[in-house]
CSV table of C-alpha atoms and ligand atoms in Angstrom, one decimal:
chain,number,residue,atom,x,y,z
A,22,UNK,CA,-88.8,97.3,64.8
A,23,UNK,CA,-86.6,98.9,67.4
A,24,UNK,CA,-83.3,97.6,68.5
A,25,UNK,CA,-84.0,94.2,67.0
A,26,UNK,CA,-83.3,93.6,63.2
A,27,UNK,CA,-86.6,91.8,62.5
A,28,UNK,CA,-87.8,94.0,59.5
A,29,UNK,CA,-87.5,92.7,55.7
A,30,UNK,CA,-85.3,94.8,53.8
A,31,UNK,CA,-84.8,96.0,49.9
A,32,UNK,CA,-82.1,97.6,48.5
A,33,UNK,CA,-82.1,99.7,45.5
A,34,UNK,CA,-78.8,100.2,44.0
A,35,UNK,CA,-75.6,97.6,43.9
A,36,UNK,CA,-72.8,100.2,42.3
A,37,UNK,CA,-69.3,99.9,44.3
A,38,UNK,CA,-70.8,102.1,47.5
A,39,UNK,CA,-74.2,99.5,47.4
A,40,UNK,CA,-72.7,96.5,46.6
A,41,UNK,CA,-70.1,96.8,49.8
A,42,UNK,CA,-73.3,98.1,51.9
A,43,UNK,CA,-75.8,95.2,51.0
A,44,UNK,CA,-73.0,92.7,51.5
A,45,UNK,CA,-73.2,93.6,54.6
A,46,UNK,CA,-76.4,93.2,55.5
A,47,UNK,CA,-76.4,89.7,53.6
A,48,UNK,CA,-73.2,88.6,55.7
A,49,UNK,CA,-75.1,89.8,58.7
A,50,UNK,CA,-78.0,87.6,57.9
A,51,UNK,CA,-80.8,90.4,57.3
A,52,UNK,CA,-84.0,88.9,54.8
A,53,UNK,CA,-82.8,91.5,52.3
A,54,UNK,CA,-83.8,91.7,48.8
A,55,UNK,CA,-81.7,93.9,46.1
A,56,UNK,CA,-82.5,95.0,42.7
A,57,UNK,CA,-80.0,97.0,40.0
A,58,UNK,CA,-80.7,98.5,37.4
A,59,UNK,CA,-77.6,95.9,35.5
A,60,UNK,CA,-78.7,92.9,37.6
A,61,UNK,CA,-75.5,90.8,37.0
A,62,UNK,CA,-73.7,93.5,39.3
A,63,UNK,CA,-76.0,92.2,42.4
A,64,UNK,CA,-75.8,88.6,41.2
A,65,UNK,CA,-72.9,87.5,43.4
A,66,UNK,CA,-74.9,88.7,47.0
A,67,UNK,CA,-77.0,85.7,46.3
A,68,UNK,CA,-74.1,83.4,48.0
A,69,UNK,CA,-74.4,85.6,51.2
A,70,UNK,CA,-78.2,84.4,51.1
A,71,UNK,CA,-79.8,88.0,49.8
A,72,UNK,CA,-82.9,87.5,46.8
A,73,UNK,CA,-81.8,89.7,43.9
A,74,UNK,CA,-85.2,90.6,42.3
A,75,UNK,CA,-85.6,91.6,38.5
A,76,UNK,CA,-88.0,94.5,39.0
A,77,UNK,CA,-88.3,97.4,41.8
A,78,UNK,CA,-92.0,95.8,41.9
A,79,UNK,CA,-90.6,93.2,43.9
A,80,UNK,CA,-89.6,95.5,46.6
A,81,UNK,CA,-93.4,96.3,47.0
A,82,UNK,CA,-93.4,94.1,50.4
A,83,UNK,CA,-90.8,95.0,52.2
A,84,UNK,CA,-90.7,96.9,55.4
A,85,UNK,CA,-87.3,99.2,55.0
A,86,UNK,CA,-85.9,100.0,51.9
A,87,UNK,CA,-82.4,101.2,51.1
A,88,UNK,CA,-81.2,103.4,47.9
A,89,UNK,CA,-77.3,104.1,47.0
A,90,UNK,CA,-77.3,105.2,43.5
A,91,UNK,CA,-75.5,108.6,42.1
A,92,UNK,CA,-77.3,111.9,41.9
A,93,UNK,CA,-80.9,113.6,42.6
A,94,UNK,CA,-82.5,112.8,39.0
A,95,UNK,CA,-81.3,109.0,39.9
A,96,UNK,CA,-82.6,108.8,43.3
A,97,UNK,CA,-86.5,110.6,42.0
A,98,UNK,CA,-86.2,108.0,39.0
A,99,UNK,CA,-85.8,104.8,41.6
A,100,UNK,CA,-88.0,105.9,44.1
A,101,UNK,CA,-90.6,107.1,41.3
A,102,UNK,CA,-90.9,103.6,40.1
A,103,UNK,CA,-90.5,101.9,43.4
A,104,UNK,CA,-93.9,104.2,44.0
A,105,UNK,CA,-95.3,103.8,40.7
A,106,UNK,CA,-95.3,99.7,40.8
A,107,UNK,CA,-97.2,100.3,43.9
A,108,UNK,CA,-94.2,99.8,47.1
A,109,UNK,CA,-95.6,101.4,50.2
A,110,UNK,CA,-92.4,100.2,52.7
A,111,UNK,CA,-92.8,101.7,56.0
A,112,UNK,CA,-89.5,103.9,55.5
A,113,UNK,CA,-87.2,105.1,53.1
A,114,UNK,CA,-83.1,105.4,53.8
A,115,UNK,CA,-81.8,107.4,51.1
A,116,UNK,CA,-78.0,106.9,51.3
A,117,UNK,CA,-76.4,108.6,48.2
A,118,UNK,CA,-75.1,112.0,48.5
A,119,UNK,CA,-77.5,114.2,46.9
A,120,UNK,CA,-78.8,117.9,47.2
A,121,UNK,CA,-80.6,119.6,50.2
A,122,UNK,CA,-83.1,120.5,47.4
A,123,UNK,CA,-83.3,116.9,46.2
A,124,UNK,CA,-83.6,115.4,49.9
A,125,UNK,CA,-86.6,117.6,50.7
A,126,UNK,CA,-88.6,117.2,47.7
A,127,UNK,CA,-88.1,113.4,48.3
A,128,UNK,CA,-89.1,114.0,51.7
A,129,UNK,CA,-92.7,115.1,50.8
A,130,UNK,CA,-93.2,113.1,48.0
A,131,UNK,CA,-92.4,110.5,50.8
A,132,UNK,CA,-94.9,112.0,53.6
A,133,UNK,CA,-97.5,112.4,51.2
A,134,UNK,CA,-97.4,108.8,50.9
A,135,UNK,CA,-96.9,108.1,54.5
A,136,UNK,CA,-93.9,106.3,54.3
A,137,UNK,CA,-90.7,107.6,56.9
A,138,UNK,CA,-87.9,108.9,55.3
A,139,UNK,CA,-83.9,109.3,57.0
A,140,UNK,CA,-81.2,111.2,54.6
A,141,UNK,CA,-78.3,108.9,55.4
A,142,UNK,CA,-75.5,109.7,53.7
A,143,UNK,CA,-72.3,108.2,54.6
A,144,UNK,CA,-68.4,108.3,54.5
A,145,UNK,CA,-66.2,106.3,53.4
A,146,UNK,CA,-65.1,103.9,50.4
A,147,UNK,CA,-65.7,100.6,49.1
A,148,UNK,CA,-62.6,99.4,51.1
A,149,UNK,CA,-63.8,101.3,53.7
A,150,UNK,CA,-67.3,99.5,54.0
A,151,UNK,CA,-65.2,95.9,54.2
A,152,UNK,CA,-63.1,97.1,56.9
A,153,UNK,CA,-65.9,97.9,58.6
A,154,UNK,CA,-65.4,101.7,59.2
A,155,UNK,CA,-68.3,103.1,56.7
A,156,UNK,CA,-70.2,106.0,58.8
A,157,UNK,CA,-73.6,107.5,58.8
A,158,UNK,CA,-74.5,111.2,59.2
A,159,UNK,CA,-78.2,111.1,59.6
A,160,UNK,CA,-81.6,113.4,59.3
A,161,UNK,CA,-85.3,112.7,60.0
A,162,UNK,CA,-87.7,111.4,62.5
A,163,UNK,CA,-85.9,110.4,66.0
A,164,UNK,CA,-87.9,107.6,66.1
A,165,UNK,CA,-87.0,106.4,62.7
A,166,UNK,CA,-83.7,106.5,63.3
A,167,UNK,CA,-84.2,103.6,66.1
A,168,UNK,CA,-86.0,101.6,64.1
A,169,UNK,CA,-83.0,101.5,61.3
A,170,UNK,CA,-80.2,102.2,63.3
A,171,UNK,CA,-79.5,98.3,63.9
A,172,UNK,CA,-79.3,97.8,60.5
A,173,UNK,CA,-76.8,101.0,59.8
A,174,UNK,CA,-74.4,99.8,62.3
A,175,UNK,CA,-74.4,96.3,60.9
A,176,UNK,CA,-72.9,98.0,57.7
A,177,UNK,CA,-69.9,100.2,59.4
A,178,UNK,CA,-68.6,101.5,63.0
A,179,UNK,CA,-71.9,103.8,63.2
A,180,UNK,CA,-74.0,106.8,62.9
A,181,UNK,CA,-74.6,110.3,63.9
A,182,UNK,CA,-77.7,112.0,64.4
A,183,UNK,CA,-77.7,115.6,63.3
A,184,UNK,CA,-81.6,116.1,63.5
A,185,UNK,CA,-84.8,116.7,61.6
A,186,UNK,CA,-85.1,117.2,58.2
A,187,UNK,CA,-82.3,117.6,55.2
A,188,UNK,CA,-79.2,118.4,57.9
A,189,UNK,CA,-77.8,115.1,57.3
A,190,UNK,CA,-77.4,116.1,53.3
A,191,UNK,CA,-75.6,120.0,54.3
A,192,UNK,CA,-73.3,117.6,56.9
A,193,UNK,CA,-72.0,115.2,53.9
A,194,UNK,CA,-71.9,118.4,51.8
A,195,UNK,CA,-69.5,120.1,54.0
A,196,UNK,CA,-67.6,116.6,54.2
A,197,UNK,CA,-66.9,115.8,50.5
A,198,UNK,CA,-66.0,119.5,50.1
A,199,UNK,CA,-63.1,118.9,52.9
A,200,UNK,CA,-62.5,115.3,51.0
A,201,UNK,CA,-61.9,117.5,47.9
A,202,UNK,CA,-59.6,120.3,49.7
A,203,UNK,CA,-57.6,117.5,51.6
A,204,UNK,CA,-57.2,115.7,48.6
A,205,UNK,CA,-55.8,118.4,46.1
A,206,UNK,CA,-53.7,119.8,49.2
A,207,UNK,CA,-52.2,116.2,49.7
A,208,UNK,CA,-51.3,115.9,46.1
A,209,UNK,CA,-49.8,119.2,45.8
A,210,UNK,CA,-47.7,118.9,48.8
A,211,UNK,CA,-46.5,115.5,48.1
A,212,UNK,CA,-45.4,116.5,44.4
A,213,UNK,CA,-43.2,119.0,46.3
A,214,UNK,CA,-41.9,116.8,48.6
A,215,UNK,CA,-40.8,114.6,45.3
A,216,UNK,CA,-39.5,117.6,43.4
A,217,UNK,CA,-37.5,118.8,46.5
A,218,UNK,CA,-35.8,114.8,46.2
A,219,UNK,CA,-37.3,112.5,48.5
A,220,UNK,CA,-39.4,109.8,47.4
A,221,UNK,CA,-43.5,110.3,47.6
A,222,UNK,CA,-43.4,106.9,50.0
A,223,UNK,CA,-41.5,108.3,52.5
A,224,UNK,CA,-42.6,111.9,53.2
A,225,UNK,CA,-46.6,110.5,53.0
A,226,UNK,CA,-44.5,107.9,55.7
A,227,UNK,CA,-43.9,110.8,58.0
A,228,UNK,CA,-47.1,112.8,57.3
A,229,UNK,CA,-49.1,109.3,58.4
A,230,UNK,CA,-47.7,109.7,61.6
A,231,UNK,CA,-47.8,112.9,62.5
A,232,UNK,CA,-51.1,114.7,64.1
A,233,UNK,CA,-51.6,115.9,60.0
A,234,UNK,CA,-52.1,112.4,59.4
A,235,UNK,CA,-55.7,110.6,59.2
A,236,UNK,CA,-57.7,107.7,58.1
A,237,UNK,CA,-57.5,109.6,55.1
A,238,UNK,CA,-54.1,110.4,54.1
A,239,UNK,CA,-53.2,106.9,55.1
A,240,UNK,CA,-56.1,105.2,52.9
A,241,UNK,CA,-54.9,107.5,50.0
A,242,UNK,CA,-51.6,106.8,50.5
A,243,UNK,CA,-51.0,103.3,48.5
A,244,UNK,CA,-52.7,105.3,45.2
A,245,UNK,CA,-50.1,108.2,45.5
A,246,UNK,CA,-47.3,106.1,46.2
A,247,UNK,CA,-47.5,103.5,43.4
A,248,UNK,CA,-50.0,105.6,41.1
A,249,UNK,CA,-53.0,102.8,41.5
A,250,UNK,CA,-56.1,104.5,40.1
A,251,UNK,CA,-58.6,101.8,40.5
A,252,UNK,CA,-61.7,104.0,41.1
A,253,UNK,CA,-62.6,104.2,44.7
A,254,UNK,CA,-64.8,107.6,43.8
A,255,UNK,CA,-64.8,109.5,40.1
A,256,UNK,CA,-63.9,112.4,39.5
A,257,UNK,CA,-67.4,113.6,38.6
A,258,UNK,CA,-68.7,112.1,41.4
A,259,UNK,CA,-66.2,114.0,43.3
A,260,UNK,CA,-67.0,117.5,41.0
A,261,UNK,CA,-71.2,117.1,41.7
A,262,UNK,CA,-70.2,117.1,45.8
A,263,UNK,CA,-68.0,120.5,45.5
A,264,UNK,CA,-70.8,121.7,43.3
A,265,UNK,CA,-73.2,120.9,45.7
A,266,UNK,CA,-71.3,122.4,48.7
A,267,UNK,CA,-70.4,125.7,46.4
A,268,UNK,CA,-74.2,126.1,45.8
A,269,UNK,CA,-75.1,125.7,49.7
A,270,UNK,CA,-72.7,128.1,50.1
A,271,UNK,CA,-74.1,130.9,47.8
A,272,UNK,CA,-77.6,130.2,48.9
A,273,UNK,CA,-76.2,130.9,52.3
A,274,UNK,CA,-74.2,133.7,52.1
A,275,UNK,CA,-71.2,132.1,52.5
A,276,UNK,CA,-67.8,132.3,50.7
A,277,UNK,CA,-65.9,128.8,49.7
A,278,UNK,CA,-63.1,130.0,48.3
A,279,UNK,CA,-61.2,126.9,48.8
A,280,UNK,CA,-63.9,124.9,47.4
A,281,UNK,CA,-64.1,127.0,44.2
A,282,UNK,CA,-60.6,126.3,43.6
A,283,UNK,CA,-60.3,122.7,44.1
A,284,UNK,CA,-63.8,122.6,41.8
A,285,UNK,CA,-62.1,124.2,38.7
A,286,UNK,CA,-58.9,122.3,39.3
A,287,UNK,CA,-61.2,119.1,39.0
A,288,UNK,CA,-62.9,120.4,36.4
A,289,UNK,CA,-59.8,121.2,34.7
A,290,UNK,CA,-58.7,117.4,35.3
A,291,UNK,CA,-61.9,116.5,33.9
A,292,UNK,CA,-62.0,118.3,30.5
A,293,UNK,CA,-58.4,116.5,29.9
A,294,UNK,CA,-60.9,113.6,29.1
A,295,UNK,CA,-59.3,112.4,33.1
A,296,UNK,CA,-62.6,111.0,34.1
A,297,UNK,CA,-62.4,107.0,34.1
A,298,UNK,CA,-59.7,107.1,36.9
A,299,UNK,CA,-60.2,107.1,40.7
A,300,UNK,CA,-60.2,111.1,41.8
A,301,UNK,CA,-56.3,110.6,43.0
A,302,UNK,CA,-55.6,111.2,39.8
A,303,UNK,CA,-55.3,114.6,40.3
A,304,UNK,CA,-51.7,114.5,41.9
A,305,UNK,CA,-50.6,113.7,38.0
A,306,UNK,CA,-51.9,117.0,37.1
A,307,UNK,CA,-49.8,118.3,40.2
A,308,UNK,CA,-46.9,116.5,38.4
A,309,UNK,CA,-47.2,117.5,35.0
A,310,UNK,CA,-47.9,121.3,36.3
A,311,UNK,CA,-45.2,120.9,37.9
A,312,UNK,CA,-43.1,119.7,35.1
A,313,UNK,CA,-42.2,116.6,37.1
A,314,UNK,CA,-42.7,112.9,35.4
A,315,UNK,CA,-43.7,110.7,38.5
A,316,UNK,CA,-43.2,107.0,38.3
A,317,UNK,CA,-44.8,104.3,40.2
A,318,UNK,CA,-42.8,103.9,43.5
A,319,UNK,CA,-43.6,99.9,43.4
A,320,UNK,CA,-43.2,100.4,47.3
A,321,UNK,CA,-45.4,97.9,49.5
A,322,UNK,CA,-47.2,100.9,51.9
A,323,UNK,CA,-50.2,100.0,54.0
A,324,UNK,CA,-53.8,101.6,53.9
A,325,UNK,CA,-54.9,102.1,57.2
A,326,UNK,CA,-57.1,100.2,56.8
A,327,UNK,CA,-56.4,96.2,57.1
B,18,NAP,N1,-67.4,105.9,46.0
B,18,NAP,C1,-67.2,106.5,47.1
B,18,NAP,O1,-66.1,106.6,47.7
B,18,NAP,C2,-68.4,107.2,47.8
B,18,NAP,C3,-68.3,107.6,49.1
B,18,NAP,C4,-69.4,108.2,49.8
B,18,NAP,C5,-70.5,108.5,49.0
B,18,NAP,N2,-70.6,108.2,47.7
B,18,NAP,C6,-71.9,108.5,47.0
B,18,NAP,O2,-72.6,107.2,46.9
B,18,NAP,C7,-73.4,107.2,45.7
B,18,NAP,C8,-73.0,106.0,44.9
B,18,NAP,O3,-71.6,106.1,44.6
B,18,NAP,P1,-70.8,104.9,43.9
B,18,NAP,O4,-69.3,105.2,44.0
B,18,NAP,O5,-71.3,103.6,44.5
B,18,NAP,O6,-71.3,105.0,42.4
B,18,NAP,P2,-71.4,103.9,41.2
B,18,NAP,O7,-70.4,102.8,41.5
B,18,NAP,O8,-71.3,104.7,40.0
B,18,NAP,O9,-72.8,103.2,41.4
B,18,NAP,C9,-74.0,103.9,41.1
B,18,NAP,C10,-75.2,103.0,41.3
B,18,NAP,O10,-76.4,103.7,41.0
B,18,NAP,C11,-77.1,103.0,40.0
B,18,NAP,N3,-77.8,104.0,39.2
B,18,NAP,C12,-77.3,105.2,38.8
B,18,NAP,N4,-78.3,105.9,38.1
B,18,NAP,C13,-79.4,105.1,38.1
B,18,NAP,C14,-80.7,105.2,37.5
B,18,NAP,N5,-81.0,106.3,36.8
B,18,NAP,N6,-81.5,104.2,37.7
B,18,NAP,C15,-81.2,103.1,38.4
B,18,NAP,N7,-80.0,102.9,38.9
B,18,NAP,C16,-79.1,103.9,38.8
B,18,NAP,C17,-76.1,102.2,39.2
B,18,NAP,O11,-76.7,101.2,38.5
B,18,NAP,P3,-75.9,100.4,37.4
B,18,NAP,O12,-75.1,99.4,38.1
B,18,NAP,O13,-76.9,99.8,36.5
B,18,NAP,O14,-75.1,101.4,36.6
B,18,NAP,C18,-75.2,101.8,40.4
B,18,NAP,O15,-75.8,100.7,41.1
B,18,NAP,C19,-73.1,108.6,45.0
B,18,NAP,O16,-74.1,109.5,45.4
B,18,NAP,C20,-71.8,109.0,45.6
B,18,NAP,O17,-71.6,110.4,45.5
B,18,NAP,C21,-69.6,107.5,47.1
């Protein structure tokens, strides 16, 4: 299998991270077969050529299988029936962000079977995955990581290999908790800007290009500016990440204050029933704790990313 993309592949999971990812590998031409768990979500990859399948049985065959769904108890569901109808692939890439804990179990479920296992999680959005800029942080065998590295770079601008084991899952950990600092930061920062009297377009205009400014701030950008919440991440998705990274960080002895105090200003989002929004959402809590009615700015800003 290495270097050359001649393996069959399944795909377990076609939510807005899976759907983007599999596309991918469709458009790329991979023999790639997907199943969901709502099969009309996958339906539309058949016009890139992938076989959506109706059962995880049908996923027995193939040779490298992929999973993106949400959290831990998801991932040991999938994998649990994709076992239980009898699928013996020759690896496992487990893509969603889920627990050191989670990843390791996994992993010797996954050994005791004989079947390779890499803890891939990546970064990046939806939008991100169609410009072509998803990344992978990955964990496991060296050698399993040449065998499905072709197929990981035909879904984004690369990976990075941090080593045996769960490292991959404490690297994503430490990543979302940033996503969620950076985030709440931006939003406070911007709602001053506003309140101090310029408009939210043009200070995020000046942050973009300074050395503060990333692929980040700029994606976020068009959401802040004219208050577009279509869900890119939720914000539970968004609260299990800091949760995750707060518990690493008691388990090894080390203080997140930061983290703790973006968690509970999410979580204080969330119990205002803010849940069915992307996570951006949180620069209208900046605004209304900050007695300050924002408006749409209805201002055409780019994302970075196109
Ligand atoms: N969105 C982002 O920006 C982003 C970025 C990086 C990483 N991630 C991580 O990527 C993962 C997926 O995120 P997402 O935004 O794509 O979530 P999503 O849109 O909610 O999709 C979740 C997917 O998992 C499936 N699923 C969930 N529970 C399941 C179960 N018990 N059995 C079978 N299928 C199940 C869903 O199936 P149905 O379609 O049937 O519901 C759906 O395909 C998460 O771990 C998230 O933290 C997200």
């Amino acid at each position: 299998m290495d270097g050359a993309r001649n393996s069959t592949l399944g795909w377990i999971g076609t939510g807005r991270m899976g759907y983007a990812m599999a596309e991918r590998l469709a458009k790329g031409g991979c023999d790639l077969a997907v199943w969901n768990r709502t099969r009309d979500k996958a339906l539309p990859l058949e016009k890139h050529g992938a076989k959506v399948v109706a059962s995880l049985e049908e996923l027995a065959t193939r040779d490298i299988v992929f999973c993106m769904v949400s959290t831990w108890d998801d991932v040991k569901q999938v994998v649990g029936k994709l076992l239980a109808a009898g699928a013996r692939p020759k690896m496992i890439v487990e893509c969603s962000s889920i627990s050191l804990e989670g990843s390791s179990e996994l992993r010797k479920i996954l050994s005791g079977e004989g079947i390779e296992y890499l803890a891939a999680p990546v970064s990046g959005n939806a939008k991100v995955i169609k410009a072509g800029k998803l990344t992978f942080v990955v964990s496991g065998p060296e050698k399993a990581y040449a065998s499905a590295r072709p197929y990981l770079d035909l879904m984004g601008s690369g990976s990075s290999y941090v080593g045996e084991g769960e490292l991959a899952r404490i690297a994503k950990i430490c990543h979302n908790v940033f996503l969620g600092v950076v985030i709440q930061s931006l939003c406070e920062i911007t709602i001053l800007a506003e309140k101090a009297g310029m408009p939210r377009h043009a200070f995020l205009n000046f942050l973009n290009k300074s050395v503060m400014g990333s692929m980040f701030t700029r994606y976020k950008t068009p959401a802040l500016v004219n208050l577009d919440f279509k869900v890119t991440f939720t914000p539970k998705l968004l609260r299990k990440d800091l949760d995750l990274g707060i518990d690493a960080g008691k388990a090894m002895d080390v203080p997140m204050p930061l983290a703790s105090l973006t968690r509970d200003l999410l979580q204080t989002m969330i119990g205002h029933g803010m849940i069915e929004e992307d996570f951006a959402t949180l620069v209208l809590m900046q605004a209304k704790a900050s007695g300050l009615d924002i408006k749409p700015e209805n201002k055409a800003v780019g994302d970075g990313l196109s």
